[in-house]
Amino acid sequence: MNNKLETLTNLFEGKEIRSIWNSEEEEYYFSVVDVIEVLTNSSNPRNYWNMLKIRLKNEEGSELYTNCVQLKMKSLKDGKMYKTDTLDTAGIFRLIESIPSKKAEPFKVWLANLGKERVDEVFDPEIAINRALEYYRKRGYTEEWIEKRLKGIQHRKKLTDIWKEGGITKDYEFGILTNEIYQSWSGMKAQQYKEFKNIRKENLRDNMTDIEVALADLGEITTRDIAANEHPKGLEENIKIAKLGGTVAKDARNSYEKVTKKSALSNNNNLDYKYIKSIENK
């Protein structure tokens, strides 16, 4: 597990909440005692956490503690590394819901509103589409870019439908096939591409240049069309098709770079923030 230390500031009223990024899971793990200290002003957040664990188990039957992962974090007091109870994002939200504090109330209201939004989207999916459009507009993406992005999502859906027809059902199988396409034309798997662009949970295509998006689309569309004609079954046969689709995009990349005399790959991203340089969690 490639754990890395990341210190986040201004997350809870400007107080520092330590977190660790797990690149394999693409998930953050947050310090439990830091969150408790901010929300309760407890002079002994570790003792508060111990008491809360007992209450959650006895009164609510919650096994939140069993979801804790102990990771080494740098102490805010002496700068040394100590094993610390951490929870992922979902676990931290569950923790916040269990803390009887006025400071926790805004988070609880936000979670309730978020849950309502998701329920509303089940009945009316257009709400989710409009929310995505508004998100992209606020981030400064042009209407032309947004239109292309939506078409790319449609192309991806058609590809995954073809894969399903070929017996691909597990998430890790979709990931393997996607990586085969990316590896063939870019020389990097999706996660490596993210690291190249210095992004984490962010969507890779949202941070691609026009030519990168075009090549990614070409690789997936070609894979889809070949699979539609040859009807591969199972993971191994689909891997061969994915490599062929990626190779077509690779040929297009070579032609682009030969004519323009510049790389089709860019390590730039569209973030308006930068990740703090991290150190290995050992």
Tab-separated table of C-alpha atoms in Angstrom:
chain	number	residue	atom	x	y	z
A	1	MET	CA	0.000	0.000	0.000
A	2	ASN	CA	1.497	3.279	-1.079
A	3	ASN	CA	0.418	5.407	1.880
A	4	LYS	CA	1.478	9.011	1.903
A	5	LEU	CA	1.180	11.651	4.546
A	6	GLU	CA	-0.894	14.696	3.706
A	7	THR	CA	-1.623	17.577	6.104
A	8	LEU	CA	-4.880	19.366	5.311
A	9	THR	CA	-5.602	22.817	6.718
A	10	ASN	CA	-8.761	24.932	6.910
A	11	LEU	CA	-10.967	21.864	6.750
A	12	PHE	CA	-12.611	22.336	10.153
A	13	GLU	CA	-12.726	26.034	11.027
A	14	GLY	CA	-9.072	26.469	10.157
A	15	LYS	CA	-7.993	23.640	12.465
A	16	GLU	CA	-5.535	21.102	11.147
A	17	ILE	CA	-6.857	17.617	10.386
A	18	ARG	CA	-4.141	15.129	9.553
A	19	SER	CA	-4.826	12.716	6.707
A	20	ILE	CA	-3.071	10.068	4.666
A	21	TRP	CA	-3.666	9.415	0.983
A	22	ASN	CA	-3.852	5.773	-0.097
A	23	SER	CA	-3.063	5.821	-3.826
A	24	GLU	CA	-4.062	2.192	-4.353
A	25	GLU	CA	-7.534	2.675	-2.891
A	26	GLU	CA	-7.721	6.306	-4.045
A	27	GLU	CA	-8.995	7.190	-0.604
A	28	TYR	CA	-8.057	9.511	2.242
A	29	TYR	CA	-7.750	8.308	5.828
A	30	PHE	CA	-8.332	10.989	8.477
A	31	SER	CA	-7.122	11.167	12.062
A	32	VAL	CA	-10.017	10.326	14.371
A	33	VAL	CA	-8.665	12.205	17.397
A	34	ASP	CA	-8.092	15.361	15.331
A	35	VAL	CA	-11.729	15.431	14.211
A	36	ILE	CA	-12.972	14.735	17.742
A	37	GLU	CA	-10.772	17.460	19.204
A	38	VAL	CA	-12.089	20.064	16.756
A	39	LEU	CA	-15.756	19.156	17.177
A	40	THR	CA	-15.804	18.658	20.950
A	41	ASN	CA	-13.007	20.903	22.283
A	42	SER	CA	-12.165	17.930	24.483
A	43	SER	CA	-8.978	18.274	26.530
A	44	ASN	CA	-8.451	14.539	26.060
A	45	PRO	CA	-9.764	13.520	22.608
A	46	ARG	CA	-8.234	10.045	22.872
A	47	ASN	CA	-10.221	9.326	26.028
A	48	TYR	CA	-13.342	10.765	24.357
A	49	TRP	CA	-12.783	8.388	21.434
A	50	ASN	CA	-12.392	5.397	23.760
A	51	MET	CA	-15.677	6.227	25.499
A	52	LEU	CA	-17.430	6.853	22.173
A	53	LYS	CA	-16.355	3.447	20.842
A	54	ILE	CA	-17.963	1.745	23.828
A	55	ARG	CA	-21.198	3.742	23.452
A	56	LEU	CA	-21.446	3.086	19.727
A	57	LYS	CA	-21.034	-0.640	20.227
A	58	ASN	CA	-23.313	-1.049	23.247
A	59	GLU	CA	-26.094	1.408	22.395
A	60	GLU	CA	-26.125	1.406	18.602
A	61	GLY	CA	-24.476	-1.879	17.706
A	62	SER	CA	-22.029	0.060	15.548
A	63	GLU	CA	-18.708	-1.546	14.685
A	64	LEU	CA	-17.163	1.717	13.538
A	65	TYR	CA	-14.005	0.980	15.501
A	66	THR	CA	-13.421	-2.215	13.521
A	67	ASN	CA	-13.200	-0.071	10.375
A	68	CYS	CA	-10.344	1.931	11.870
A	69	VAL	CA	-6.924	1.599	10.317
A	70	GLN	CA	-3.873	2.421	12.400
A	71	LEU	CA	-1.413	4.475	10.357
A	72	LYS	CA	1.656	6.424	11.377
A	73	MET	CA	1.095	10.174	11.441
A	74	LYS	CA	3.329	13.049	12.397
A	75	SER	CA	2.376	14.448	15.800
A	76	LEU	CA	1.354	18.110	15.810
A	77	LYS	CA	3.058	18.433	19.210
A	78	ASP	CA	6.527	16.891	18.901
A	79	GLY	CA	6.775	16.170	15.153
A	80	LYS	CA	7.377	12.453	15.703
A	81	MET	CA	5.543	9.631	13.919
A	82	TYR	CA	2.991	7.694	15.979
A	83	LYS	CA	0.395	5.067	15.119
A	84	THR	CA	-2.971	6.795	14.973
A	85	ASP	CA	-6.556	5.578	14.541
A	86	THR	CA	-7.845	6.691	11.141
A	87	LEU	CA	-11.090	6.342	9.202
A	88	ASP	CA	-11.831	6.786	5.525
A	89	THR	CA	-14.199	9.499	4.312
A	90	ALA	CA	-17.366	7.457	4.886
A	91	GLY	CA	-16.147	6.428	8.329
A	92	ILE	CA	-15.374	10.007	9.336
A	93	PHE	CA	-18.864	11.125	8.328
A	94	ARG	CA	-20.310	8.266	10.390
A	95	LEU	CA	-18.166	9.428	13.302
A	96	ILE	CA	-19.402	13.014	12.978
A	97	GLU	CA	-23.005	11.800	13.031
A	98	SER	CA	-22.318	10.155	16.397
A	99	ILE	CA	-20.817	13.195	18.109
A	100	PRO	CA	-23.352	15.245	20.169
A	101	SER	CA	-21.813	18.645	19.496
A	102	LYS	CA	-23.103	21.951	18.161
A	103	LYS	CA	-20.015	22.140	15.977
A	104	ALA	CA	-20.964	18.820	14.395
A	105	GLU	CA	-24.498	20.012	13.556
A	106	PRO	CA	-23.575	21.845	10.299
A	107	PHE	CA	-21.944	18.640	9.010
A	108	LYS	CA	-25.037	16.625	9.928
A	109	VAL	CA	-27.315	19.070	8.121
A	110	TRP	CA	-25.043	18.978	5.081
A	111	LEU	CA	-25.105	15.164	5.046
A	112	ALA	CA	-28.899	15.158	5.365
A	113	ASN	CA	-29.235	17.573	2.435
A	114	LEU	CA	-26.794	15.489	0.406
A	115	GLY	CA	-28.832	12.378	1.079
A	116	LYS	CA	-32.024	14.145	0.005
A	117	GLU	CA	-30.371	15.269	-3.228
A	118	ARG	CA	-29.370	11.706	-4.068
A	119	VAL	CA	-32.889	10.414	-3.381
A	120	ASP	CA	-34.345	13.161	-5.587
A	121	GLU	CA	-31.945	12.141	-8.371
A	122	VAL	CA	-33.253	8.572	-8.245
A	123	PHE	CA	-36.706	9.861	-9.180
A	124	ASP	CA	-35.426	12.504	-11.610
A	125	PRO	CA	-31.949	11.750	-13.082
A	126	GLU	CA	-32.005	15.082	-14.925
A	127	ILE	CA	-31.234	16.738	-11.580
A	128	ALA	CA	-27.884	14.934	-11.465
A	129	ILE	CA	-27.107	15.944	-15.056
A	130	ASN	CA	-27.878	19.599	-14.359
A	131	ARG	CA	-25.776	19.476	-11.204
A	132	ALA	CA	-22.818	18.134	-13.203
A	133	LEU	CA	-23.250	20.827	-15.861
A	134	GLU	CA	-23.302	23.553	-13.230
A	135	TYR	CA	-20.192	22.101	-11.619
A	136	TYR	CA	-18.240	22.222	-14.882
A	137	ARG	CA	-19.415	25.759	-15.651
A	138	LYS	CA	-18.336	27.001	-12.228
A	139	ARG	CA	-14.927	25.435	-12.806
A	140	GLY	CA	-14.542	27.512	-15.974
A	141	TYR	CA	-14.987	24.805	-18.613
A	142	THR	CA	-16.401	26.041	-21.926
A	143	GLU	CA	-19.732	24.881	-23.294
A	144	GLU	CA	-17.882	23.204	-26.170
A	145	TRP	CA	-15.683	21.283	-23.731
A	146	ILE	CA	-18.710	20.265	-21.646
A	147	GLU	CA	-20.494	18.970	-24.746
A	148	LYS	CA	-17.471	16.857	-25.667
A	149	ARG	CA	-17.191	15.587	-22.104
A	150	LEU	CA	-20.808	14.438	-22.075
A	151	LYS	CA	-20.331	12.673	-25.411
A	152	GLY	CA	-17.249	10.987	-23.977
A	153	ILE	CA	-19.341	9.689	-21.079
A	154	GLN	CA	-21.846	8.275	-23.566
A	155	HIS	CA	-19.057	6.578	-25.529
A	156	ARG	CA	-17.719	5.075	-22.296
A	157	LYS	CA	-21.173	3.742	-21.386
A	158	LYS	CA	-21.498	2.069	-24.783
A	159	LEU	CA	-18.088	0.461	-24.304
A	160	THR	CA	-18.897	-0.900	-20.849
A	161	ASP	CA	-22.190	-2.279	-22.211
A	162	ILE	CA	-20.231	-4.171	-24.881
A	163	TRP	CA	-17.867	-5.488	-22.200
A	164	LYS	CA	-20.822	-6.674	-20.144
A	165	GLU	CA	-22.127	-8.576	-23.152
A	166	GLY	CA	-18.716	-10.259	-23.295
A	167	GLY	CA	-18.999	-11.487	-19.708
A	168	ILE	CA	-17.211	-8.637	-17.938
A	169	THR	CA	-19.051	-8.007	-14.676
A	170	LYS	CA	-16.547	-7.195	-11.931
A	171	ASP	CA	-15.194	-3.719	-11.216
A	172	TYR	CA	-11.585	-4.897	-11.256
A	173	GLU	CA	-12.124	-6.403	-14.720
A	174	PHE	CA	-13.356	-3.063	-16.079
A	175	GLY	CA	-10.279	-1.495	-14.485
A	176	ILE	CA	-7.935	-4.000	-16.123
A	177	LEU	CA	-9.411	-3.398	-19.578
A	178	THR	CA	-9.325	0.375	-19.168
A	179	ASN	CA	-5.693	0.160	-18.110
A	180	GLU	CA	-4.862	-1.930	-21.180
A	181	ILE	CA	-6.232	0.812	-23.441
A	182	TYR	CA	-4.401	3.597	-21.592
A	183	GLN	CA	-1.177	1.609	-21.367
A	184	SER	CA	-1.218	0.916	-25.107
A	185	TRP	CA	-1.476	4.520	-26.251
A	186	SER	CA	0.011	6.536	-23.377
A	187	GLY	CA	2.477	4.092	-21.839
A	188	MET	CA	0.773	4.529	-18.460
A	189	LYS	CA	-2.033	2.861	-16.580
A	190	ALA	CA	-4.819	5.144	-15.361
A	191	GLN	CA	-3.380	5.512	-11.844
A	192	GLN	CA	0.105	6.211	-13.208
A	193	TYR	CA	-1.422	8.825	-15.514
A	194	LYS	CA	-3.058	10.477	-12.492
A	195	GLU	CA	0.249	10.572	-10.659
A	196	PHE	CA	1.876	12.037	-13.786
A	197	LYS	CA	-0.678	14.850	-13.660
A	198	ASN	CA	-0.487	15.163	-9.850
A	199	ILE	CA	-4.163	14.465	-9.266
A	200	ARG	CA	-5.748	12.023	-6.836
A	201	LYS	CA	-9.492	11.438	-6.572
A	202	GLU	CA	-10.166	13.882	-9.400
A	203	ASN	CA	-11.426	12.539	-12.714
A	204	LEU	CA	-8.563	11.936	-15.144
A	205	ARG	CA	-10.369	13.154	-18.263
A	206	ASP	CA	-11.409	16.373	-16.550
A	207	ASN	CA	-7.710	17.160	-16.367
A	208	MET	CA	-6.691	16.162	-19.883
A	209	THR	CA	-5.830	18.442	-22.790
A	210	ASP	CA	-7.913	18.330	-25.962
A	211	ILE	CA	-5.521	15.956	-27.705
A	212	GLU	CA	-5.328	13.658	-24.673
A	213	VAL	CA	-9.119	13.462	-24.517
A	214	ALA	CA	-9.269	12.769	-28.271
A	215	LEU	CA	-6.754	9.937	-27.977
A	216	ALA	CA	-8.522	8.448	-24.952
A	217	ASP	CA	-11.837	8.573	-26.804
A	218	LEU	CA	-10.296	7.068	-29.941
A	219	GLY	CA	-8.852	4.163	-27.972
A	220	GLU	CA	-12.171	3.381	-26.300
A	221	ILE	CA	-14.346	3.880	-29.381
A	222	THR	CA	-12.037	1.639	-31.441
A	223	THR	CA	-12.098	-1.012	-28.714
A	224	ARG	CA	-15.880	-0.843	-28.644
A	225	ASP	CA	-16.252	-1.174	-32.429
A	226	ILE	CA	-13.815	-4.105	-32.660
A	227	ALA	CA	-15.544	-5.878	-29.782
A	228	ALA	CA	-18.951	-5.299	-31.384
A	229	ASN	CA	-17.715	-7.084	-34.517
A	230	GLU	CA	-15.704	-9.913	-32.948
A	231	HIS	CA	-17.784	-10.583	-29.819
A	232	PRO	CA	-14.925	-11.516	-27.457
A	233	LYS	CA	-15.844	-13.580	-24.402
A	234	GLY	CA	-14.171	-13.389	-21.027
A	235	LEU	CA	-11.379	-11.228	-19.710
A	236	GLU	CA	-8.475	-12.615	-21.745
A	237	GLU	CA	-10.194	-12.172	-25.112
A	238	ASN	CA	-11.335	-8.675	-24.176
A	239	ILE	CA	-7.810	-7.739	-23.098
A	240	LYS	CA	-6.555	-8.529	-26.606
A	241	ILE	CA	-9.243	-6.275	-28.104
A	242	ALA	CA	-8.479	-3.491	-25.634
A	243	LYS	CA	-4.819	-3.588	-26.637
A	244	LEU	CA	-5.801	-3.316	-30.304
A	245	GLY	CA	-8.012	-0.305	-29.585
A	246	GLY	CA	-5.246	1.349	-27.602
A	247	THR	CA	-2.754	0.670	-30.405
A	248	VAL	CA	-4.930	2.580	-32.875
A	249	ALA	CA	-4.813	5.573	-30.519
A	250	LYS	CA	-1.055	5.045	-30.165
A	251	ASP	CA	-0.630	5.283	-33.947
A	252	ALA	CA	-2.660	8.511	-33.921
A	253	ARG	CA	-0.484	9.846	-31.106
A	254	ASN	CA	2.685	9.065	-33.073
A	255	SER	CA	1.318	10.900	-36.128
A	256	TYR	CA	0.341	13.915	-34.018
A	257	GLU	CA	3.750	14.126	-32.380
A	258	LYS	CA	5.572	13.691	-35.682
A	259	VAL	CA	3.673	16.558	-37.312
A	260	THR	CA	3.512	18.942	-34.338
A	261	LYS	CA	6.956	18.026	-32.996
A	262	LYS	CA	5.612	18.048	-29.435
A	263	SER	CA	4.373	15.468	-26.972
A	264	ALA	CA	0.700	14.603	-26.909
A	265	LEU	CA	0.999	13.994	-23.169
A	266	SER	CA	0.896	16.856	-20.690
A	267	ASN	CA	1.494	16.762	-16.948
A	268	ASN	CA	-0.683	19.859	-16.520
A	269	ASN	CA	-4.017	19.600	-14.742
A	270	ASN	CA	-7.053	21.840	-14.295
A	271	LEU	CA	-6.869	22.090	-10.514
A	272	ASP	CA	-6.939	25.477	-8.823
A	273	TYR	CA	-4.950	24.043	-5.923
A	274	LYS	CA	-1.811	22.003	-5.443
A	275	TYR	CA	-1.207	18.998	-3.270
A	276	ILE	CA	1.350	19.426	-0.533
A	277	LYS	CA	4.490	17.412	-1.146
A	278	SER	CA	4.009	14.213	0.776
A	279	ILE	CA	6.323	11.823	2.545
A	280	GLU	CA	6.132	8.063	2.811
A	281	ASN	CA	4.156	6.687	5.747
A	282	LYS	CA	6.563	4.158	7.235
